Structure formats: structure tokens, C-alpha cells
PDB file of C-alpha atoms in Angstrom:
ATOM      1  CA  UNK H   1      78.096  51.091 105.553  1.00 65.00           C
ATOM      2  CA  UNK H   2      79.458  53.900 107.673  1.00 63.00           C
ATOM      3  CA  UNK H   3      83.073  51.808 106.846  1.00 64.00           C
ATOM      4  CA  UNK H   4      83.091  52.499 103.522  1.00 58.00           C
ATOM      5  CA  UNK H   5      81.724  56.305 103.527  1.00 56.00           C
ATOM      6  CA  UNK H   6      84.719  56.711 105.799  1.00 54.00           C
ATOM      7  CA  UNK H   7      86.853  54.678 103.354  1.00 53.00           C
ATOM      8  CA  UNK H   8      85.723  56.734 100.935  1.00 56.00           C
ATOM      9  CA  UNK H   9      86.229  59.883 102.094  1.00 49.00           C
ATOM     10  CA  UNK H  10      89.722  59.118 103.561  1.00 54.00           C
ATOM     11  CA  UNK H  11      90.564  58.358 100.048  1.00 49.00           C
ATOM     12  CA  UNK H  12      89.167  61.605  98.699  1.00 49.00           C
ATOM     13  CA  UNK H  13      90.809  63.628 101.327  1.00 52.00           C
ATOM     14  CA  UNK H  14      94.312  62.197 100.094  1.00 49.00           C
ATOM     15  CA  UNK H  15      93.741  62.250  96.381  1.00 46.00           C
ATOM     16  CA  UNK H  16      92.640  65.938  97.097  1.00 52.00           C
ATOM     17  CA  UNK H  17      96.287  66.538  98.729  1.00 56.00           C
ATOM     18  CA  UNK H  18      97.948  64.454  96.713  1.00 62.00           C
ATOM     19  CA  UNK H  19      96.840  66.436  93.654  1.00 74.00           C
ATOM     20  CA  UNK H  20      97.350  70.113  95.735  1.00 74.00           C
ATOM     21  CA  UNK H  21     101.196  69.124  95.966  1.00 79.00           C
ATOM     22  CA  UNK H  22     101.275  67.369  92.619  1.00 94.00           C
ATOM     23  CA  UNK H  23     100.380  71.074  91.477  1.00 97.00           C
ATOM     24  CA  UNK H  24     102.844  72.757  94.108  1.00 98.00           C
ATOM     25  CA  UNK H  25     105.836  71.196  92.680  1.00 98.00           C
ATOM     26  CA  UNK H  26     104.624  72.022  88.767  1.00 98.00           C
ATOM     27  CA  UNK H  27     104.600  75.437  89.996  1.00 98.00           C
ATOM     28  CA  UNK H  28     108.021  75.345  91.478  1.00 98.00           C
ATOM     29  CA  UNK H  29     109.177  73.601  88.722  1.00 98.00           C
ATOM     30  CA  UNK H  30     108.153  76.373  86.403  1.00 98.00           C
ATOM     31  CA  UNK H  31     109.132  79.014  88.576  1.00 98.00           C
ATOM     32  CA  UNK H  32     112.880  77.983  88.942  1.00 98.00           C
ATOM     33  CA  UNK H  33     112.977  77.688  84.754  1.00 98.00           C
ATOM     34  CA  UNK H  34     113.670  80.945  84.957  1.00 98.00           C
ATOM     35  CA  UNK H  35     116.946  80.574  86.599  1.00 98.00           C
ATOM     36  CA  UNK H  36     119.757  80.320  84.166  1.00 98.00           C
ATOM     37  CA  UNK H  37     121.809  82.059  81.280  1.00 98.00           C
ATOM     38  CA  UNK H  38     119.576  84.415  78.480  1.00 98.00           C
ATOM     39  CA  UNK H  39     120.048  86.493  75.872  1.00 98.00           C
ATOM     40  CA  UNK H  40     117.000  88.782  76.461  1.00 98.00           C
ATOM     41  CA  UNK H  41     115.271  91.265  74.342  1.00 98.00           C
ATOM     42  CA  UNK H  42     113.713  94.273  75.787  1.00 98.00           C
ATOM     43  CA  UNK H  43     110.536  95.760  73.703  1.00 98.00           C
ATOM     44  CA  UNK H  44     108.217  98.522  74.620  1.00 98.00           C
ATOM     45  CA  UNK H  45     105.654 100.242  72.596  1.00 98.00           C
ATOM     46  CA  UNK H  46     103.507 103.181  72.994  1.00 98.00           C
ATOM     47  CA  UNK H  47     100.326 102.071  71.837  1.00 97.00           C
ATOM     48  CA  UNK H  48      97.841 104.409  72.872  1.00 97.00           C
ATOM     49  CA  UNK H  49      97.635 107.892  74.268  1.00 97.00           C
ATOM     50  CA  UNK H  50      94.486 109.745  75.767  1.00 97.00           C
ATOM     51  CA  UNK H  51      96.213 112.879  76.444  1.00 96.00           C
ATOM     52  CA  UNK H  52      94.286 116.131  75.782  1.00 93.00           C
ATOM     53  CA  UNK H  53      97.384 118.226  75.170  1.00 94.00           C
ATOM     54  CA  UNK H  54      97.600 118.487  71.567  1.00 93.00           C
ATOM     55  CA  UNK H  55     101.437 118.571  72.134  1.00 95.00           C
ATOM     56  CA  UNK H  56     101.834 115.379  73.913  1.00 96.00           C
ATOM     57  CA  UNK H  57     104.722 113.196  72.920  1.00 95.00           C
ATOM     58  CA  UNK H  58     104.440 109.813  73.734  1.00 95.00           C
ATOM     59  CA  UNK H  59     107.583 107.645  74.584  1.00 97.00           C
ATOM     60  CA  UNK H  60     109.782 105.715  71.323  1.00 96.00           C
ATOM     61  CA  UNK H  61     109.321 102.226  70.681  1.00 98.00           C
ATOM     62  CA  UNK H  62     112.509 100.610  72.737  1.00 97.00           C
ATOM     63  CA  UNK H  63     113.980  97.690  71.222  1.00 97.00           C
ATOM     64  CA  UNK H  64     117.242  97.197  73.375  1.00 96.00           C
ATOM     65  CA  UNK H  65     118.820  93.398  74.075  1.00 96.00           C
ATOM     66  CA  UNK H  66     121.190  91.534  76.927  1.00 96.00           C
ATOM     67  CA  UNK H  67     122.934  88.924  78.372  1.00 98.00           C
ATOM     68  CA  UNK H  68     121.702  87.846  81.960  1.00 98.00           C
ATOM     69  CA  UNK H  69     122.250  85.544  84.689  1.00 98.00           C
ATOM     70  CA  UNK H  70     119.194  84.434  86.873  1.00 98.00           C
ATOM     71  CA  UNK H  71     120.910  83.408  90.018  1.00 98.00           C
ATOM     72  CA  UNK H  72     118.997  81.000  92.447  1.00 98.00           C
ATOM     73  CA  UNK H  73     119.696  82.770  95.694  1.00 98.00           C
ATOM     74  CA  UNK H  74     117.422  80.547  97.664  1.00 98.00           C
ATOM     75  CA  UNK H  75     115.442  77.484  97.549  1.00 98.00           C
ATOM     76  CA  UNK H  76     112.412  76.410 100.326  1.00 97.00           C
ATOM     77  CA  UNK H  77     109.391  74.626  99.811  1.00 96.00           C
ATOM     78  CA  UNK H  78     107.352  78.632 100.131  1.00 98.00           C
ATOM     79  CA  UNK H  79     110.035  80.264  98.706  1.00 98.00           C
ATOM     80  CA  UNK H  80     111.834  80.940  95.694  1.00 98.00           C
ATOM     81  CA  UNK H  81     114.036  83.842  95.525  1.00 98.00           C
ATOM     82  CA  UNK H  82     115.849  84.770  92.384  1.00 98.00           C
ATOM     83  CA  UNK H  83     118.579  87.297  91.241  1.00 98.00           C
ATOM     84  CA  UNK H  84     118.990  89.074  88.527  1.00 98.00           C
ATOM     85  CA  UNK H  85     122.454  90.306  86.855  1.00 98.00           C
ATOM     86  CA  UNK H  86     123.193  92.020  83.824  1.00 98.00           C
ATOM     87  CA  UNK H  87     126.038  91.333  81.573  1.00 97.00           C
ATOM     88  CA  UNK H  88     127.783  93.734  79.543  1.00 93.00           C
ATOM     89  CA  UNK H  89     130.896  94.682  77.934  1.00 90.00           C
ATOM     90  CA  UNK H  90     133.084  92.649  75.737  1.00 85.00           C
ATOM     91  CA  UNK H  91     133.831  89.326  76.065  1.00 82.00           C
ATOM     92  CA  UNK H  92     136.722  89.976  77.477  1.00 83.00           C
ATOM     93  CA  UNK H  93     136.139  93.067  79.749  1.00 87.00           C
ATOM     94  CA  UNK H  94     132.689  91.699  81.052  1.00 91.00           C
ATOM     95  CA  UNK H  95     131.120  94.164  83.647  1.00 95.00           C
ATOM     96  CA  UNK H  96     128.195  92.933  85.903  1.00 97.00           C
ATOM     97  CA  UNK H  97     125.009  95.025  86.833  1.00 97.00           C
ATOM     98  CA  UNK H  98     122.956  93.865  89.883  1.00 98.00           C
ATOM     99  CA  UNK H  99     119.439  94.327  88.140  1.00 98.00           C
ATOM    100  CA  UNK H 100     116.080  93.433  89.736  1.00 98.00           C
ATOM    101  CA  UNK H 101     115.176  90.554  92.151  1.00 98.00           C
ATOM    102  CA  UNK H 102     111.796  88.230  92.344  1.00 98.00           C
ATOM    103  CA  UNK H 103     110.637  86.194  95.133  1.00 98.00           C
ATOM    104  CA  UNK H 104     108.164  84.097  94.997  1.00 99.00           C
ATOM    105  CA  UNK H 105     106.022  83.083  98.477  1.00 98.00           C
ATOM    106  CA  UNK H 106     103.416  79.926  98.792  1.00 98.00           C
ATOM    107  CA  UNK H 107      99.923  81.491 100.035  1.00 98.00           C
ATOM    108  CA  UNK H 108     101.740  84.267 101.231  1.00 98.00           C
ATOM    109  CA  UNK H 109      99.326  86.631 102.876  1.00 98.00           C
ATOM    110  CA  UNK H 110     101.433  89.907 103.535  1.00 98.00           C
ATOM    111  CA  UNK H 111     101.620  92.503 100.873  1.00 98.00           C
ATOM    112  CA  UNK H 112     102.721  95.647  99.996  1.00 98.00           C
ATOM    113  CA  UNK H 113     100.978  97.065  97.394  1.00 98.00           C
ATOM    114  CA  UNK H 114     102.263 100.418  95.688  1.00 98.00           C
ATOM    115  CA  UNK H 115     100.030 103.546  95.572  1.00 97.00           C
ATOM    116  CA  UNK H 116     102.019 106.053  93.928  1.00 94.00           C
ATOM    117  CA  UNK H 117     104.641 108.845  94.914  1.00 95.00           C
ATOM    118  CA  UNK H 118     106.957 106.220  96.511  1.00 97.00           C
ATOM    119  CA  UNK H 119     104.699 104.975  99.232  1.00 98.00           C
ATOM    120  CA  UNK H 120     103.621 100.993  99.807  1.00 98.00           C
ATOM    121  CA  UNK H 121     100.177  99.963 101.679  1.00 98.00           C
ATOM    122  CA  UNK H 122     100.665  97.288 103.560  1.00 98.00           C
ATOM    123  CA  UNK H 123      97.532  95.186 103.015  1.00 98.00           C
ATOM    124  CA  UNK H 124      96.691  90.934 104.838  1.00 98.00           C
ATOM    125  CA  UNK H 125      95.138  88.820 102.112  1.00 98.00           C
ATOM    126  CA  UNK H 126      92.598  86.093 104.105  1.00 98.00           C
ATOM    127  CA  UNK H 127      93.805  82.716 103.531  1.00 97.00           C
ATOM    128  CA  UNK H 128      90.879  81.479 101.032  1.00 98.00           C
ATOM    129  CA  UNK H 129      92.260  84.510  98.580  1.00 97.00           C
ATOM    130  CA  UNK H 130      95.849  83.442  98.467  1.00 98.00           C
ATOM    131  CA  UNK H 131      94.775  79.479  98.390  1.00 98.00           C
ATOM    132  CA  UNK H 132      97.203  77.962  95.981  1.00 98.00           C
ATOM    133  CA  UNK H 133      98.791  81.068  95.019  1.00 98.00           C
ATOM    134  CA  UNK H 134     101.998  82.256  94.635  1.00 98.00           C
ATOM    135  CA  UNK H 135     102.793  85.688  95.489  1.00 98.00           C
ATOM    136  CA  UNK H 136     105.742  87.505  93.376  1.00 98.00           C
ATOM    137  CA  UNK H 137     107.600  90.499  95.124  1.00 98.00           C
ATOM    138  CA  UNK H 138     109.629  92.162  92.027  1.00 98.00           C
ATOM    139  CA  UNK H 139     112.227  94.597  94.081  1.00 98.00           C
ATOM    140  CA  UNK H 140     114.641  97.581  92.770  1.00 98.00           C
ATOM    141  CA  UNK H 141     118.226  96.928  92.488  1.00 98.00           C
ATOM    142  CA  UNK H 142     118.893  98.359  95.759  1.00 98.00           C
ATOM    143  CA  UNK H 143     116.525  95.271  96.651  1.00 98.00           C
ATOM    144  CA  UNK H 144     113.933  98.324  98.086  1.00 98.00           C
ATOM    145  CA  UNK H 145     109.892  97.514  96.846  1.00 98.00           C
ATOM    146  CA  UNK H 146     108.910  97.929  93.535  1.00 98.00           C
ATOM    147  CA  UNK H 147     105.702  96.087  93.084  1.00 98.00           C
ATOM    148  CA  UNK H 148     103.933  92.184  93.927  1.00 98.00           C
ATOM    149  CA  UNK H 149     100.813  90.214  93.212  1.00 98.00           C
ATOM    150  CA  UNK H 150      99.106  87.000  94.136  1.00 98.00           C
ATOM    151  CA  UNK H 151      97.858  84.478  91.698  1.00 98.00           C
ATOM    152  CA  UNK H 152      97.638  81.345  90.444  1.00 98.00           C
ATOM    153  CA  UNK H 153     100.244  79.096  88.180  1.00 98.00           C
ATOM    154  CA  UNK H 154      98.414  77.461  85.423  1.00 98.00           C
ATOM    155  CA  UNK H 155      99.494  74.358  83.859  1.00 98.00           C
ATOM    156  CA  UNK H 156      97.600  73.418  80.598  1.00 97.00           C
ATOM    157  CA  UNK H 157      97.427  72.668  77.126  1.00 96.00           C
ATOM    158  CA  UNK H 158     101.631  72.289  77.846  1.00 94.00           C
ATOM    159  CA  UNK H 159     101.939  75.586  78.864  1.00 96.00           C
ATOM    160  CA  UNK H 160     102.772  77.041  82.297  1.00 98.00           C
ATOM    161  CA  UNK H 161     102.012  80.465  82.878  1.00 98.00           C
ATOM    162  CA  UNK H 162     101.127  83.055  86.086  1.00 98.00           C
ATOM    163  CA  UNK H 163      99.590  86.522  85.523  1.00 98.00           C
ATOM    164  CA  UNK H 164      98.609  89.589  87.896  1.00 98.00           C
ATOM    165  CA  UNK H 165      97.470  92.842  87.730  1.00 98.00           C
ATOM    166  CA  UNK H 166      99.288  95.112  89.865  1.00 98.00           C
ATOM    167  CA  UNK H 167     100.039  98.918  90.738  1.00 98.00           C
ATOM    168  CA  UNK H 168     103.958  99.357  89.909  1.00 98.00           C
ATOM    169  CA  UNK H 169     106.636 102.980  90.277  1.00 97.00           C
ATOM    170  CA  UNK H 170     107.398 103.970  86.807  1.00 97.00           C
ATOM    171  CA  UNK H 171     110.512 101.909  85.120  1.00 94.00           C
ATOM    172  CA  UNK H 172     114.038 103.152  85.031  1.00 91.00           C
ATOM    173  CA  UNK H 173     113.737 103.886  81.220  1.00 92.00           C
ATOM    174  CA  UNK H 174     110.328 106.255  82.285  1.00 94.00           C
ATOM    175  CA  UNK H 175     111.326 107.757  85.419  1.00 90.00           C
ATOM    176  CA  UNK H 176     114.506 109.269  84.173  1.00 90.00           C
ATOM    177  CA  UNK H 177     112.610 111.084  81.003  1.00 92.00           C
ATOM    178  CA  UNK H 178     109.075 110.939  81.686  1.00 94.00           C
ATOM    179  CA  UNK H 179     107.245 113.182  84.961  1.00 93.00           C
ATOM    180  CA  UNK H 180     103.789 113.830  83.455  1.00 96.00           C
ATOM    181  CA  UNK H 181     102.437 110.475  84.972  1.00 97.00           C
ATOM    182  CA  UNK H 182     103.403 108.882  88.378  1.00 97.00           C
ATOM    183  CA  UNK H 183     102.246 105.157  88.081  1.00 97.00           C
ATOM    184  CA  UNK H 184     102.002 102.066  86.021  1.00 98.00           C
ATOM    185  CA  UNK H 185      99.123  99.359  86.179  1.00 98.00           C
ATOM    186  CA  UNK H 186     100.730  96.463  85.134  1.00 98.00           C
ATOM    187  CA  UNK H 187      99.748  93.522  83.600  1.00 98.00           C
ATOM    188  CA  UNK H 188     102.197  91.084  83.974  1.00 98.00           C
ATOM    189  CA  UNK H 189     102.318  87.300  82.408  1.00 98.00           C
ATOM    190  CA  UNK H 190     105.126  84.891  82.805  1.00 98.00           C
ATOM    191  CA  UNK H 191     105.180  82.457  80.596  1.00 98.00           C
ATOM    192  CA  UNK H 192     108.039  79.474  80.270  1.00 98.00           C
ATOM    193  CA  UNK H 193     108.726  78.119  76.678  1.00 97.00           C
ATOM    194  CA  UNK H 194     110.190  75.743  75.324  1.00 96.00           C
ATOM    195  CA  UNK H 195     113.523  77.692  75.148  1.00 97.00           C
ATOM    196  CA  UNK H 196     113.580  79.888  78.124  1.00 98.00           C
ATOM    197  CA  UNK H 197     110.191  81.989  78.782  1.00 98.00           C
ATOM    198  CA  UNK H 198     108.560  85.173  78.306  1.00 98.00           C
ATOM    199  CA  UNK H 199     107.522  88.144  80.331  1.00 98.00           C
ATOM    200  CA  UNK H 200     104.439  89.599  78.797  1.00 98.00           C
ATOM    201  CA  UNK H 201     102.646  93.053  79.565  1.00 98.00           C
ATOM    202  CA  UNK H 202     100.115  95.264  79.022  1.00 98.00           C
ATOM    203  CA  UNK H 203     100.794  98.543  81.231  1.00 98.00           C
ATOM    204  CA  UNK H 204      98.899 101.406  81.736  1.00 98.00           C
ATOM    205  CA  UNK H 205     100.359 104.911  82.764  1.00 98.00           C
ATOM    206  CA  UNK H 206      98.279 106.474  85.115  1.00 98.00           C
ATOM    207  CA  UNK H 207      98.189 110.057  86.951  1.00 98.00           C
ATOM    208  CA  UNK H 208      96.560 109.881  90.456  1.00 97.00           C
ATOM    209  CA  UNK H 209      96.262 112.221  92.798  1.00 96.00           C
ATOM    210  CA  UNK H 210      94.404 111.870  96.330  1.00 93.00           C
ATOM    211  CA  UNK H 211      90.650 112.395  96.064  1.00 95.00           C
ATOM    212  CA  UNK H 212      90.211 112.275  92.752  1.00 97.00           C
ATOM    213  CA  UNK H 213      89.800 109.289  90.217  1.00 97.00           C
ATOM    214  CA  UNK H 214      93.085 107.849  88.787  1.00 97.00           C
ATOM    215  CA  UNK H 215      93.367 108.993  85.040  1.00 98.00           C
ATOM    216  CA  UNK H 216      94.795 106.978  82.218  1.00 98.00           C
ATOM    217  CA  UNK H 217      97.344 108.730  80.155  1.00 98.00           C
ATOM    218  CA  UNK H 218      98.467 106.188  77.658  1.00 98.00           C
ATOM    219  CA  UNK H 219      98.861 102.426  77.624  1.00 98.00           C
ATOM    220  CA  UNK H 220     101.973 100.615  76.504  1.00 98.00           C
ATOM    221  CA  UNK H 221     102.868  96.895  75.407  1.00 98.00           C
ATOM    222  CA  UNK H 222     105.957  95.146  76.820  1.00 98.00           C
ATOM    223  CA  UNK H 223     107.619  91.880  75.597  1.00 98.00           C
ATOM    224  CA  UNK H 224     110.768  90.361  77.194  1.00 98.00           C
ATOM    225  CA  UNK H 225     112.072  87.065  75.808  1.00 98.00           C
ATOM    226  CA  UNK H 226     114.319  85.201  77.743  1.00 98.00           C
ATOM    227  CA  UNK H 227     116.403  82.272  75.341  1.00 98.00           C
ATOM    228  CA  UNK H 228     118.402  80.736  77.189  1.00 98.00           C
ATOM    229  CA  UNK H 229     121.914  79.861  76.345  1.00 98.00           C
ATOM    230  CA  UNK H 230     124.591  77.877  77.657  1.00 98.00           C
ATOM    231  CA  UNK H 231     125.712  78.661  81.235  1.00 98.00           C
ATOM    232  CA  UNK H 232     129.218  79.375  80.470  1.00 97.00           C
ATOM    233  CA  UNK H 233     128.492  82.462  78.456  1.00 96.00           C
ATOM    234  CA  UNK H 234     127.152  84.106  81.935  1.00 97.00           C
ATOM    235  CA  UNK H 235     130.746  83.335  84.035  1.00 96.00           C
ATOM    236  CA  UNK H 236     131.543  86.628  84.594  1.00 96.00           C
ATOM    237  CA  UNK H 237     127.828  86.832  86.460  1.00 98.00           C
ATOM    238  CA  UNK H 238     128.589  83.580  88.478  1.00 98.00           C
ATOM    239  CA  UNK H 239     131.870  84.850  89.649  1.00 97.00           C
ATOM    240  CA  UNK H 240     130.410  87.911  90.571  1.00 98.00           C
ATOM    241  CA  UNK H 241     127.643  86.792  92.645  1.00 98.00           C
ATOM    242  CA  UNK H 242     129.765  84.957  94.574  1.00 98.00           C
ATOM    243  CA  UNK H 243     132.587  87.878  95.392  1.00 97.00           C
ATOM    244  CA  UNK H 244     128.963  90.021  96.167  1.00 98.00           C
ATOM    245  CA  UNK H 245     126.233  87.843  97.696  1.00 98.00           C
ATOM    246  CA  UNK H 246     126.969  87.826 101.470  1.00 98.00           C
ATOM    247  CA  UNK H 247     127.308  91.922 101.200  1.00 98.00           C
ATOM    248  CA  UNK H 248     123.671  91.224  99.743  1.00 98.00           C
ATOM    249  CA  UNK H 249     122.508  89.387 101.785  1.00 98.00           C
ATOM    250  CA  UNK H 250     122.773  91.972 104.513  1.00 98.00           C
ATOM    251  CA  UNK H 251     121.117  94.522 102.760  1.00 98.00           C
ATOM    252  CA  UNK H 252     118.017  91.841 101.843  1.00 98.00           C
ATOM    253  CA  UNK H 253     117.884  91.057 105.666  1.00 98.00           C
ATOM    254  CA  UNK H 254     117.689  94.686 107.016  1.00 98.00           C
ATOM    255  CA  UNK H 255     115.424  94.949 104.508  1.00 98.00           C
ATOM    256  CA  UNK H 256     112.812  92.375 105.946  1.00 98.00           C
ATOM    257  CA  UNK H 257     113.407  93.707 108.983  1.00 98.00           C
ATOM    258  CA  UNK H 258     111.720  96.988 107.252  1.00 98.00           C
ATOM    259  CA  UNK H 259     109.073  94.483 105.764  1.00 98.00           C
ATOM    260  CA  UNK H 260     108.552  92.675 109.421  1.00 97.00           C
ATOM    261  CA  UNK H 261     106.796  95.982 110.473  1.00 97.00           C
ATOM    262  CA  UNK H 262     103.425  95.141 108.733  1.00 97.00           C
ATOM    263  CA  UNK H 263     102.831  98.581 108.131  1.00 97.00           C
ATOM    264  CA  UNK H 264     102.592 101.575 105.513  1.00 98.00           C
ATOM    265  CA  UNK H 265     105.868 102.674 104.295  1.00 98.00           C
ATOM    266  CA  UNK H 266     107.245 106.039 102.080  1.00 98.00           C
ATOM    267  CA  UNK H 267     111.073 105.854 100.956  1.00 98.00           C
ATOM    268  CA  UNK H 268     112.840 108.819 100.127  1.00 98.00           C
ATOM    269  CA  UNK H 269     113.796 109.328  96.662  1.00 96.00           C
ATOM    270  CA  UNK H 270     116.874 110.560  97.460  1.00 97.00           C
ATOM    271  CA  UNK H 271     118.917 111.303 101.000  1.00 98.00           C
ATOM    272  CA  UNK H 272     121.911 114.527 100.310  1.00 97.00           C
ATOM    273  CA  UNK H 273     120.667 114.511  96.795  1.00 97.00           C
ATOM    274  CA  UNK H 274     121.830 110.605  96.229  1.00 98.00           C
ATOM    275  CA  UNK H 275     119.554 107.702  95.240  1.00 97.00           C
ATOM    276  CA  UNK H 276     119.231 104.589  97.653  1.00 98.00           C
ATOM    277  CA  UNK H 277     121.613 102.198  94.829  1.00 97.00           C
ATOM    278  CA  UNK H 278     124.246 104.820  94.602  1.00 98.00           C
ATOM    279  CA  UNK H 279     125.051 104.559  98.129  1.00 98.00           C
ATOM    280  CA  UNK H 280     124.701 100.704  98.172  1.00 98.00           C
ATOM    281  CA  UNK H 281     126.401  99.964  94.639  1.00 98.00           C
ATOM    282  CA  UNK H 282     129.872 102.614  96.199  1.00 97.00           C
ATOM    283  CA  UNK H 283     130.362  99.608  98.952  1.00 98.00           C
ATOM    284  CA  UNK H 284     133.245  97.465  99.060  1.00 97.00           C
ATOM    285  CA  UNK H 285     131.898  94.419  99.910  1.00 95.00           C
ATOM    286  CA  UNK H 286     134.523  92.716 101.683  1.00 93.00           C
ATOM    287  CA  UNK H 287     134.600  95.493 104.045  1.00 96.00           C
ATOM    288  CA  UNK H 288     130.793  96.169 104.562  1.00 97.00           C
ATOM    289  CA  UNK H 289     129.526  95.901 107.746  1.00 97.00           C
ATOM    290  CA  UNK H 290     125.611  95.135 108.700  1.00 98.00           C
ATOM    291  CA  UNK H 291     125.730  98.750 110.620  1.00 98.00           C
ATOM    292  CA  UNK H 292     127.012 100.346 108.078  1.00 98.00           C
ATOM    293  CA  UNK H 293     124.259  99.006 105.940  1.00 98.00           C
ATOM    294  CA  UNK H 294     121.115  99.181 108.410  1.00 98.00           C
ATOM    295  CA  UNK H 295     122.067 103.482 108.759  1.00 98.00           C
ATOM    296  CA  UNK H 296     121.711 103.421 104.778  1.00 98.00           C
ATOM    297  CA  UNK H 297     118.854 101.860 104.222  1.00 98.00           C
ATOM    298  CA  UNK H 298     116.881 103.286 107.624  1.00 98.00           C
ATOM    299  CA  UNK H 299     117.728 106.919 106.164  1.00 98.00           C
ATOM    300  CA  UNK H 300     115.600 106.431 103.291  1.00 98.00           C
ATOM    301  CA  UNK H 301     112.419 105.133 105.528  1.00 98.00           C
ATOM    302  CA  UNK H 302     110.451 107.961 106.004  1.00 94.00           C
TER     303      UNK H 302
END
């Protein structure tokens, strides 16, 4: 009798693994979709404003559309890292935009979760909350933080989809109009389809301040489909990733070195009145050296 409990539960114990990385390569599977070529539409409404200035002026509905490359920049079994380049120009004076990054870490634990003002708290998840999960870390174009979140790939009904809710900085197309709210909760939802996928939000712009309770200026919907197209049409991208990545790749490893800390961190928005991607995008990357790169990046640690 005691045989076959043991039998038994041997038999459980590897259909229960079996299954766990049965579901670990779905979720990789879906998560590398996203590599490729896409023509990608950008949409963002205004749908909601609790302002109690009777002048407020919310933001205009933003309908703007690209071509972009999703490079794979690496491939392990806990993680996915991905690039993102925009294409734009002519056809035949193409000119490439390093745009934002996402990795994407197995029951990753370490986090650093924005709280407004440029400053990250660095935060351990226990292992039973980040069982399963996949954590994605979306970075800035200078590859500094921008915002990540833990959860779960689902895989039913035929679709595959994650979603988080997250603190974020305000966007590019916010920050450089918008100063009467200085953070976005964001509701993100990746979904692949069966021509490229979608990135889905809900976000809500929020003023906080320390000691008192965050307040909710307006909320916003996002939509950005992602159709992907054949991978010639992104060339230009390809080419330049390659003439670019090991420059890169420096500035992503002095970057973890930042990360390796496990503590609190504040950038500076900008050192002799220059953002962090100016300096970094006015290298020549044949010639950049690591030092050179480390001094940049360590000047905007505060």
C-alpha cells in the first residue's frame, strides 16, 4: 500500500512540473511574439477629468502611427530582453530612433517601483508572490527606469495575455507639455493577436505629494496595435542595431551595476542643463569607451 501512495505521488509531483514548464514555455512563447517588424498605431484619449479649476484643459486625443523593429537582444530561460527602434523617414533616407526597452525576468523578486519626482523604491517580493510570474522592467531610451510589474501570463480561450498595475513617470508626449500632475498609474495589458499584439491601458494621472493622499486628476485610455509586417521593411533598424548594440550594451551593464545596489535611487533630470539621452544619443559608438560611459550615467545618480 505505502508503494503505490508513493507511486502516486511521484507521479503527481511530475505531472505538477511537467505542467509548470509546459506553462513557462507558453509564456516565453508569447513574450518573444512581440519581437519583429510593425506598423504601430499610437492612440490616447482624455477620458475623464476631476479637476476643480474651471479652466482646466485636458490633453488632445493623439492618434500618431510608426514603423518599428523589436530587436531580440537576449534570450535565457528567466530572461527575455527586447529592444525597441523606431523607423522614420523615407524609404530611402530611413533614420533610426532607439525607443524604449522591456525585459522580462522568471519569478524575479527585485523591483524598483516608481514613486514620483524621479525617484525608484527598491522593494523584495517573497517568492510565493512572484510564483509563476513574469516581471516586466519597461526602461527610457537612455535604458534608465521607467516603470515594472509582476504578474501572471494567461493562456485561455486562445488568447495570451499579461496585465499589471503599476506607478509609471509621465510619457514623453506629457512631460514635455503637461506639469500640473507628476505620475501615471498604469494599467497595462499585453495582449498577442493573431497578427502581431496589442498594448492596452487604462492610466490614471495622479498628483502626490508626501503626507498627503495621492489625488486623481484625470484618467486616460491608451491603445497601441502592433501588425506586424514583413521583416524586410525594418532593414534600416537591423543594420542599425548591429553598427549600435555593443555601445549599448555598455550603457545596459553600468546600468545593472546601478540596479545591483538593491537600494532607493533619485536620477537627476538633467546634469549642465542636458537630459541623460542627449549625452548618450551625441556618442560615437565605435569610439565609446565603458569609462566614458560609467562618468555619464553615475552623474545623474543622485
Amino acid at each position: 500500500m505505502k508503494q503505490v501512495v508513493l507511486f502516486f505521488a511521484i507521479t503527481m509531483i511530475f505531472a505538477v512540473n511537467v505542467n509548470a514548464q509546459n506553462k513557462k514555455e507558453k509564456d516565453q512563447k508569447a513574450i518573444k511574439e512581440m519581437c519583429g517588424c510593425y506598423e504601430v498605431g499610437f492612440n490616447f484619449a482624455e477620458t475623464f477629468n476631476y479637476s476643480k479649476d474651471s479652466t482646466y484643459v485636458g490633453s488632445k486625443v493623439k492618434h500618431d502611427s510608426a514603423l518599428e523593429w523589436v530587436e531580440l537582444v537576449e534570450d535565457k530561460d528567466d530572461k527575455i530582453v527586447m529592444q525597441h527602434l523606431l523607423i522614420v523617414g523615407r524609404p530611402d533616407q530611413r533614420h533610426i530612433i532607439k525607443h524604449w526597452r522591456q525585459d522580462w525576468l522568471f519569478e524575479n523578486r527585485d523591483l524598483y517601483m516608481y514613486d514620483a519626482n524621479n525617484k525608484w523604491s527598491f522593494i523584495k517580493m517573497s517568492k510565493n508572490d512572484v510564483k509563476g510570474q513574469w516581471t516586466q522592467k519597461v526602461y527610457q531610451v537612455d535604458d534608465s527606469p521607467r516603470y515594472e510589474g509582476s504578474a501572471t501570463w494567461v493562456h485561455v480561450d486562445g488568447k495570451s495575455y499579461w496585465e499589471n498595475t503599476t506607478d509609471a513617470p509621465l510619457p514623453r508626449r506629457e512631460y514635455t507639455k503637461r506639469n500640473d500632475y507628476n505620475l501615471t498609474v498604469r494599467r497595462n495589458r499585453h495582449e498577442i493577436t493573431s497578427n502581431g499584439w496589442n498594448h492596452d491601458q487604462d492610466n490614471d494621472k495622479v498628483i502626490r505629494e508626501a503626507g498627503k493622499e495621492d489625488v486623481i486628476l484625470a484618467q486616460e485610455k491608451g491603445l497601441n496595435t502592433y501588425v506586424k509586417v514583413d521583416d524586410s521593411k525594418c532593414k534600416a533598424a537591423q543594420k542599425w542595431w548591429k553598427e549600435n548594440k555593443d555601445m549599448w550594451r555598455l550603457v545596459r551593464n553600468n546600468w545593472d551595476n546601478v540596479f545591483s545596489r538593491n537600494k532607493d535611487l533619485k536620477l537627476a533630470f538633467k546634469v549642465e542643463d542636458k537630459r541623460l539621452y542627449q549625452y548618450l544619443f551625441n556618442l560615437e559608438p565605435a569610439k565609446t569607451k565603458n569609462k566614458e560611459v560609467k562618468e555619464i550615467i553615475t552623474s545623474f545618480v543622485k
